[in-house]
PDB file of C-alpha atoms and ligand atoms in Angstrom:
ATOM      1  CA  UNK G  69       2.039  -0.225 -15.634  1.00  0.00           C
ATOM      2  CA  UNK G  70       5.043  -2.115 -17.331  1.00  0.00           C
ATOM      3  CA  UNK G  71       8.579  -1.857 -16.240  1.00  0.00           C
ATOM      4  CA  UNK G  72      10.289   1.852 -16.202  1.00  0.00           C
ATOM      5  CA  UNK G  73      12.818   1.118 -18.786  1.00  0.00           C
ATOM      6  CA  UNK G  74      10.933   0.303 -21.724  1.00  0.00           C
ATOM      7  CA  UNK G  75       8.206   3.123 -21.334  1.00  0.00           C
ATOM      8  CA  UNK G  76       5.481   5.175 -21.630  1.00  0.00           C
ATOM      9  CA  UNK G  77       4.418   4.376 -19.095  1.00  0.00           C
ATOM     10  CA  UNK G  78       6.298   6.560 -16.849  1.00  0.00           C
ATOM     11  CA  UNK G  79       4.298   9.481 -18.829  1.00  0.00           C
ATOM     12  CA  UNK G  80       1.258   7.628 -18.071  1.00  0.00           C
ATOM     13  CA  UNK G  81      -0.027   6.091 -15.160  1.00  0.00           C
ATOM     14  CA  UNK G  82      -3.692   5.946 -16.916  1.00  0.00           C
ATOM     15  CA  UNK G  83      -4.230   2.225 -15.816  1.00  0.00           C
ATOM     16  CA  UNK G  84      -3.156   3.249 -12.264  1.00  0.00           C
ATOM     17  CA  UNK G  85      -6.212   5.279 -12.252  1.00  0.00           C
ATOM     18  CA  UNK G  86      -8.805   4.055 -14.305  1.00  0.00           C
ATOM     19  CA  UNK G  87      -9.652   0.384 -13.194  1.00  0.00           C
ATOM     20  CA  UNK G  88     -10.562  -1.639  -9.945  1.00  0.00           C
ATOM     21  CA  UNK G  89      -6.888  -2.789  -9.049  1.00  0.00           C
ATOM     22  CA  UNK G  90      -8.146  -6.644  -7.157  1.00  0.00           C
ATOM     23  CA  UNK G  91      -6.707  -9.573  -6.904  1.00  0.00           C
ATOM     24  CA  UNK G  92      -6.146 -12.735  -5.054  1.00  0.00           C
ATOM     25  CA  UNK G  93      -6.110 -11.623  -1.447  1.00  0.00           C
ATOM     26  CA  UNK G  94      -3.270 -14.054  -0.209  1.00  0.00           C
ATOM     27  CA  UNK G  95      -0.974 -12.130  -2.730  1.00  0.00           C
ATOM     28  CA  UNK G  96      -0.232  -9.345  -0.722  1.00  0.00           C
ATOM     29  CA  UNK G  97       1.470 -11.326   1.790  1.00  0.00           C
ATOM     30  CA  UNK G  98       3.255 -13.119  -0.956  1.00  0.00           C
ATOM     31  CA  UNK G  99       4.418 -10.394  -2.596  1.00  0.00           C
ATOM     32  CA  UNK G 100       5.452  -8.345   0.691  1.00  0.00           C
ATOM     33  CA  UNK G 101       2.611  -5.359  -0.526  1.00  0.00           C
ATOM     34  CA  UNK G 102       2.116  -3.647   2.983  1.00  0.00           C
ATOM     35  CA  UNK G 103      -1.083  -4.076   4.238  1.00  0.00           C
ATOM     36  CA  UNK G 104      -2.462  -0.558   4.508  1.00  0.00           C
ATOM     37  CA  UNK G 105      -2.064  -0.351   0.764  1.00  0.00           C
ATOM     38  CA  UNK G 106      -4.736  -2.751   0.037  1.00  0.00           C
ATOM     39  CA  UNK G 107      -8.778  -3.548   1.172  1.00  0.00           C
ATOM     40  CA  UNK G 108     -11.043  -6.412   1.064  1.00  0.00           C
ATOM     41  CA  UNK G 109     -13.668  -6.472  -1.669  1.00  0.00           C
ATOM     42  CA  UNK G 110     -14.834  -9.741  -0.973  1.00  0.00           C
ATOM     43  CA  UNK G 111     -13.652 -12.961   1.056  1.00  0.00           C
ATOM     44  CA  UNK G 112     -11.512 -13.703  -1.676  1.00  0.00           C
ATOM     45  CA  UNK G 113     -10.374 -10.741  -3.518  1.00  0.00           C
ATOM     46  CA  UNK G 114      -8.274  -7.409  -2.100  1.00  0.00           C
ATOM     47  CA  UNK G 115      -7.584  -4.531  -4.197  1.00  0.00           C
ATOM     48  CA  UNK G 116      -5.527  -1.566  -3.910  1.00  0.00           C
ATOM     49  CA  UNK G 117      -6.843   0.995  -2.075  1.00  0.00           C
ATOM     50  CA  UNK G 118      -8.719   3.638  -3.891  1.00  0.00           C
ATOM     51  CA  UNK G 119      -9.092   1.770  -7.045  1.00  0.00           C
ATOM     52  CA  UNK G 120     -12.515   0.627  -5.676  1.00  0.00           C
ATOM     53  CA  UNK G 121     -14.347   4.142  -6.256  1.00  0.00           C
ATOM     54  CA  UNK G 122     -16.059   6.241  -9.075  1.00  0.00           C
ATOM     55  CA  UNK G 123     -12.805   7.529  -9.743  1.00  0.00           C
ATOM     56  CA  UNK G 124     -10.347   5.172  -9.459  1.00  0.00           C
ATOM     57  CA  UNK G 125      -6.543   5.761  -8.298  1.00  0.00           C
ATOM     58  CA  UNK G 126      -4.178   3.671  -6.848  1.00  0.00           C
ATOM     59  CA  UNK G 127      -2.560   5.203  -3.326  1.00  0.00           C
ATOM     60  CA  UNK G 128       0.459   3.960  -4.865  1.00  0.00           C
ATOM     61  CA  UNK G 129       0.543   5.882  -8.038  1.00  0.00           C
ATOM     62  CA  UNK G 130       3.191   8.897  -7.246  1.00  0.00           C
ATOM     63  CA  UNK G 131       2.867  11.900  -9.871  1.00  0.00           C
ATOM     64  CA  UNK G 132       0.293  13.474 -12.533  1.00  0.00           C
ATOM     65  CA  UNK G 133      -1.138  11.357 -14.845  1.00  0.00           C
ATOM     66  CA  UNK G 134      -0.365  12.103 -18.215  1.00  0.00           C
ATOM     67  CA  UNK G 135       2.496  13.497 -17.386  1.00  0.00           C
ATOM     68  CA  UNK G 136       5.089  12.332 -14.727  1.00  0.00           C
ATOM     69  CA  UNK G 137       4.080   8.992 -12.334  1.00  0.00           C
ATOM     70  CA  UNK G 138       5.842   6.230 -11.035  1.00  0.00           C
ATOM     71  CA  UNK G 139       4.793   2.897  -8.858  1.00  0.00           C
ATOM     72  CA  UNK G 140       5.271   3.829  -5.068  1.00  0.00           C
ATOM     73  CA  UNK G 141       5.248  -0.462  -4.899  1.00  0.00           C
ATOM     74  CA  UNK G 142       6.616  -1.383  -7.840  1.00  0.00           C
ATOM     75  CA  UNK G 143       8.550  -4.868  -7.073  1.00  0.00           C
ATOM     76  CA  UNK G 144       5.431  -5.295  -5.101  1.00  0.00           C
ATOM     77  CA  UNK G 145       2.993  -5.073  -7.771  1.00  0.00           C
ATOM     78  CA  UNK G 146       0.146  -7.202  -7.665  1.00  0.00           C
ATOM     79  CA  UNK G 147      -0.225  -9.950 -10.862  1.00  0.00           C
ATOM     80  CA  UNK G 148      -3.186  -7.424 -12.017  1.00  0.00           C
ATOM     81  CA  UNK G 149      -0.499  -4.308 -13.034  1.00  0.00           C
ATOM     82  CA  UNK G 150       1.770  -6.369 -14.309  1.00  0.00           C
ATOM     83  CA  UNK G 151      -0.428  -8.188 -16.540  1.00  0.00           C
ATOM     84  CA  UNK G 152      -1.529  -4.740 -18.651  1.00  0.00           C
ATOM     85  CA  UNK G 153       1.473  -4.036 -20.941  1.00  0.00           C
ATOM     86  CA  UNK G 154       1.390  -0.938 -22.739  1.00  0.00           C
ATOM     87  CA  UNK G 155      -0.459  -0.692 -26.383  1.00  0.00           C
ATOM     88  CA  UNK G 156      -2.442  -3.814 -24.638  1.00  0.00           C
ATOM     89  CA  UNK G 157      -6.385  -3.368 -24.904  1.00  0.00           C
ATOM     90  CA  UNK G 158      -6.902  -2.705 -21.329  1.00  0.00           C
ATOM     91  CA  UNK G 159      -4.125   0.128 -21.718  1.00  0.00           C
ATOM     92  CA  UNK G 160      -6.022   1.866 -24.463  1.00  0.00           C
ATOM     93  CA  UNK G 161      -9.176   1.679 -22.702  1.00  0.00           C
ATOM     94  CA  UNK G 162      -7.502   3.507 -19.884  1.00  0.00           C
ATOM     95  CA  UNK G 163      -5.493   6.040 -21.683  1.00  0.00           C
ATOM     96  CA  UNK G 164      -8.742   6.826 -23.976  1.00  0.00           C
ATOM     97  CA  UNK G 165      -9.993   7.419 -20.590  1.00  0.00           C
ATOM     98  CA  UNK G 166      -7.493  10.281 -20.056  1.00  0.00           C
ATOM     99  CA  UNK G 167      -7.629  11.619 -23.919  1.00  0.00           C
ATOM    100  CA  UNK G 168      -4.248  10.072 -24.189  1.00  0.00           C
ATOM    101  CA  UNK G 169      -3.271   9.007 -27.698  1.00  0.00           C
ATOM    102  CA  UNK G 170      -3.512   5.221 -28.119  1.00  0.00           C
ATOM    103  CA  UNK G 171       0.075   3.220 -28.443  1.00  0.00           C
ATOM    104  CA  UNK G 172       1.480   0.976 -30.276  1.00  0.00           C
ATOM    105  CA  UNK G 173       1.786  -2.712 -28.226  1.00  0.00           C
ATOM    106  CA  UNK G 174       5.495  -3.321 -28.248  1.00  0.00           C
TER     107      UNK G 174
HETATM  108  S1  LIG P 345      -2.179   2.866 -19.533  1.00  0.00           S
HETATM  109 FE1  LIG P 345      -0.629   1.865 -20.817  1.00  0.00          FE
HETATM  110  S2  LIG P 345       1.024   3.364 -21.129  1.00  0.00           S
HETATM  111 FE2  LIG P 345      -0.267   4.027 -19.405  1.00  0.00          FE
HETATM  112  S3  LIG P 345       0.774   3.257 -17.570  1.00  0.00           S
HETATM  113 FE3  LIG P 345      -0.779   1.754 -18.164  1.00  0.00          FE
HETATM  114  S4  LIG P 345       0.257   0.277 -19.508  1.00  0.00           S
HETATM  115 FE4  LIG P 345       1.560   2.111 -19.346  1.00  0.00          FE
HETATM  116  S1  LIG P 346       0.274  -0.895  -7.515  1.00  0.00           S
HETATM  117 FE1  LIG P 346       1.526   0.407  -8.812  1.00  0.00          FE
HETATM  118  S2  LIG P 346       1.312  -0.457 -10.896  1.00  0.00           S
HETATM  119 FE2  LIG P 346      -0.385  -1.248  -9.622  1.00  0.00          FE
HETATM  120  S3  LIG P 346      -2.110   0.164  -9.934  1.00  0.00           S
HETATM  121 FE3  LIG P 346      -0.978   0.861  -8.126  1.00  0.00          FE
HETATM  122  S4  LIG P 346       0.471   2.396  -8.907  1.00  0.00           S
HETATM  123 FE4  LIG P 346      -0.238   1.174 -10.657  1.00  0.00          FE
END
């Protein structure tokens, strides 16, 4: 999910719910992302919880997707969200996901 201003991504939320959320597990702490909000997947890696299911959504996705959502974590964010911008590849994937018409990468 990129940052509310720009975006339509506040219409969205597709990524929030389509993809395994993981990354880095000593990132939580460093970002301050409270601890209930994310699970071990390995050693290594954390993700956020319910991201690592069949049908993926984030417990801190607030809203509908497709229509109204926003970030219940946003400054907390792991490196993972903020690396898919919207119109990105990984974006499409998840809003095709959805039926959502593609978008342009800004
Ligand atoms: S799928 Fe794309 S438009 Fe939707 S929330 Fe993610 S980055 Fe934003
Ligand atoms: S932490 Fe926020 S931006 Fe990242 S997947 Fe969850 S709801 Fe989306």
């Amino acid at each position: 999910m990129s940052s509310p201003e720009a975006s339509p991504c506040t219409t969205c939320g597709a990524c929030c719910a389509h993809f395994r959320v993981s990354f880095y597990w000593a990132e939580a702490e460093a970002r301050g992302l409270p601890e209930d909000l994310t699970e071990a997947v390995t050693p290594w890696l954390s993700c956020m919880v319910g991201t690592n299911r069949a049908r993926p959504r984030c417990v801190a996705l607030q809203g509908r997707v497709g229509e109204s959502v926003s970030c219940a974590v946003y400054d907390q964010r792991p490196d993972t969200c903020r690396s898919v911008e919207a119109g990105d590849a990984q974006c499409l994937k998840a809003r095709a996901g959805y039926g959502l018409e593609p978008i342009k990468q800004e």
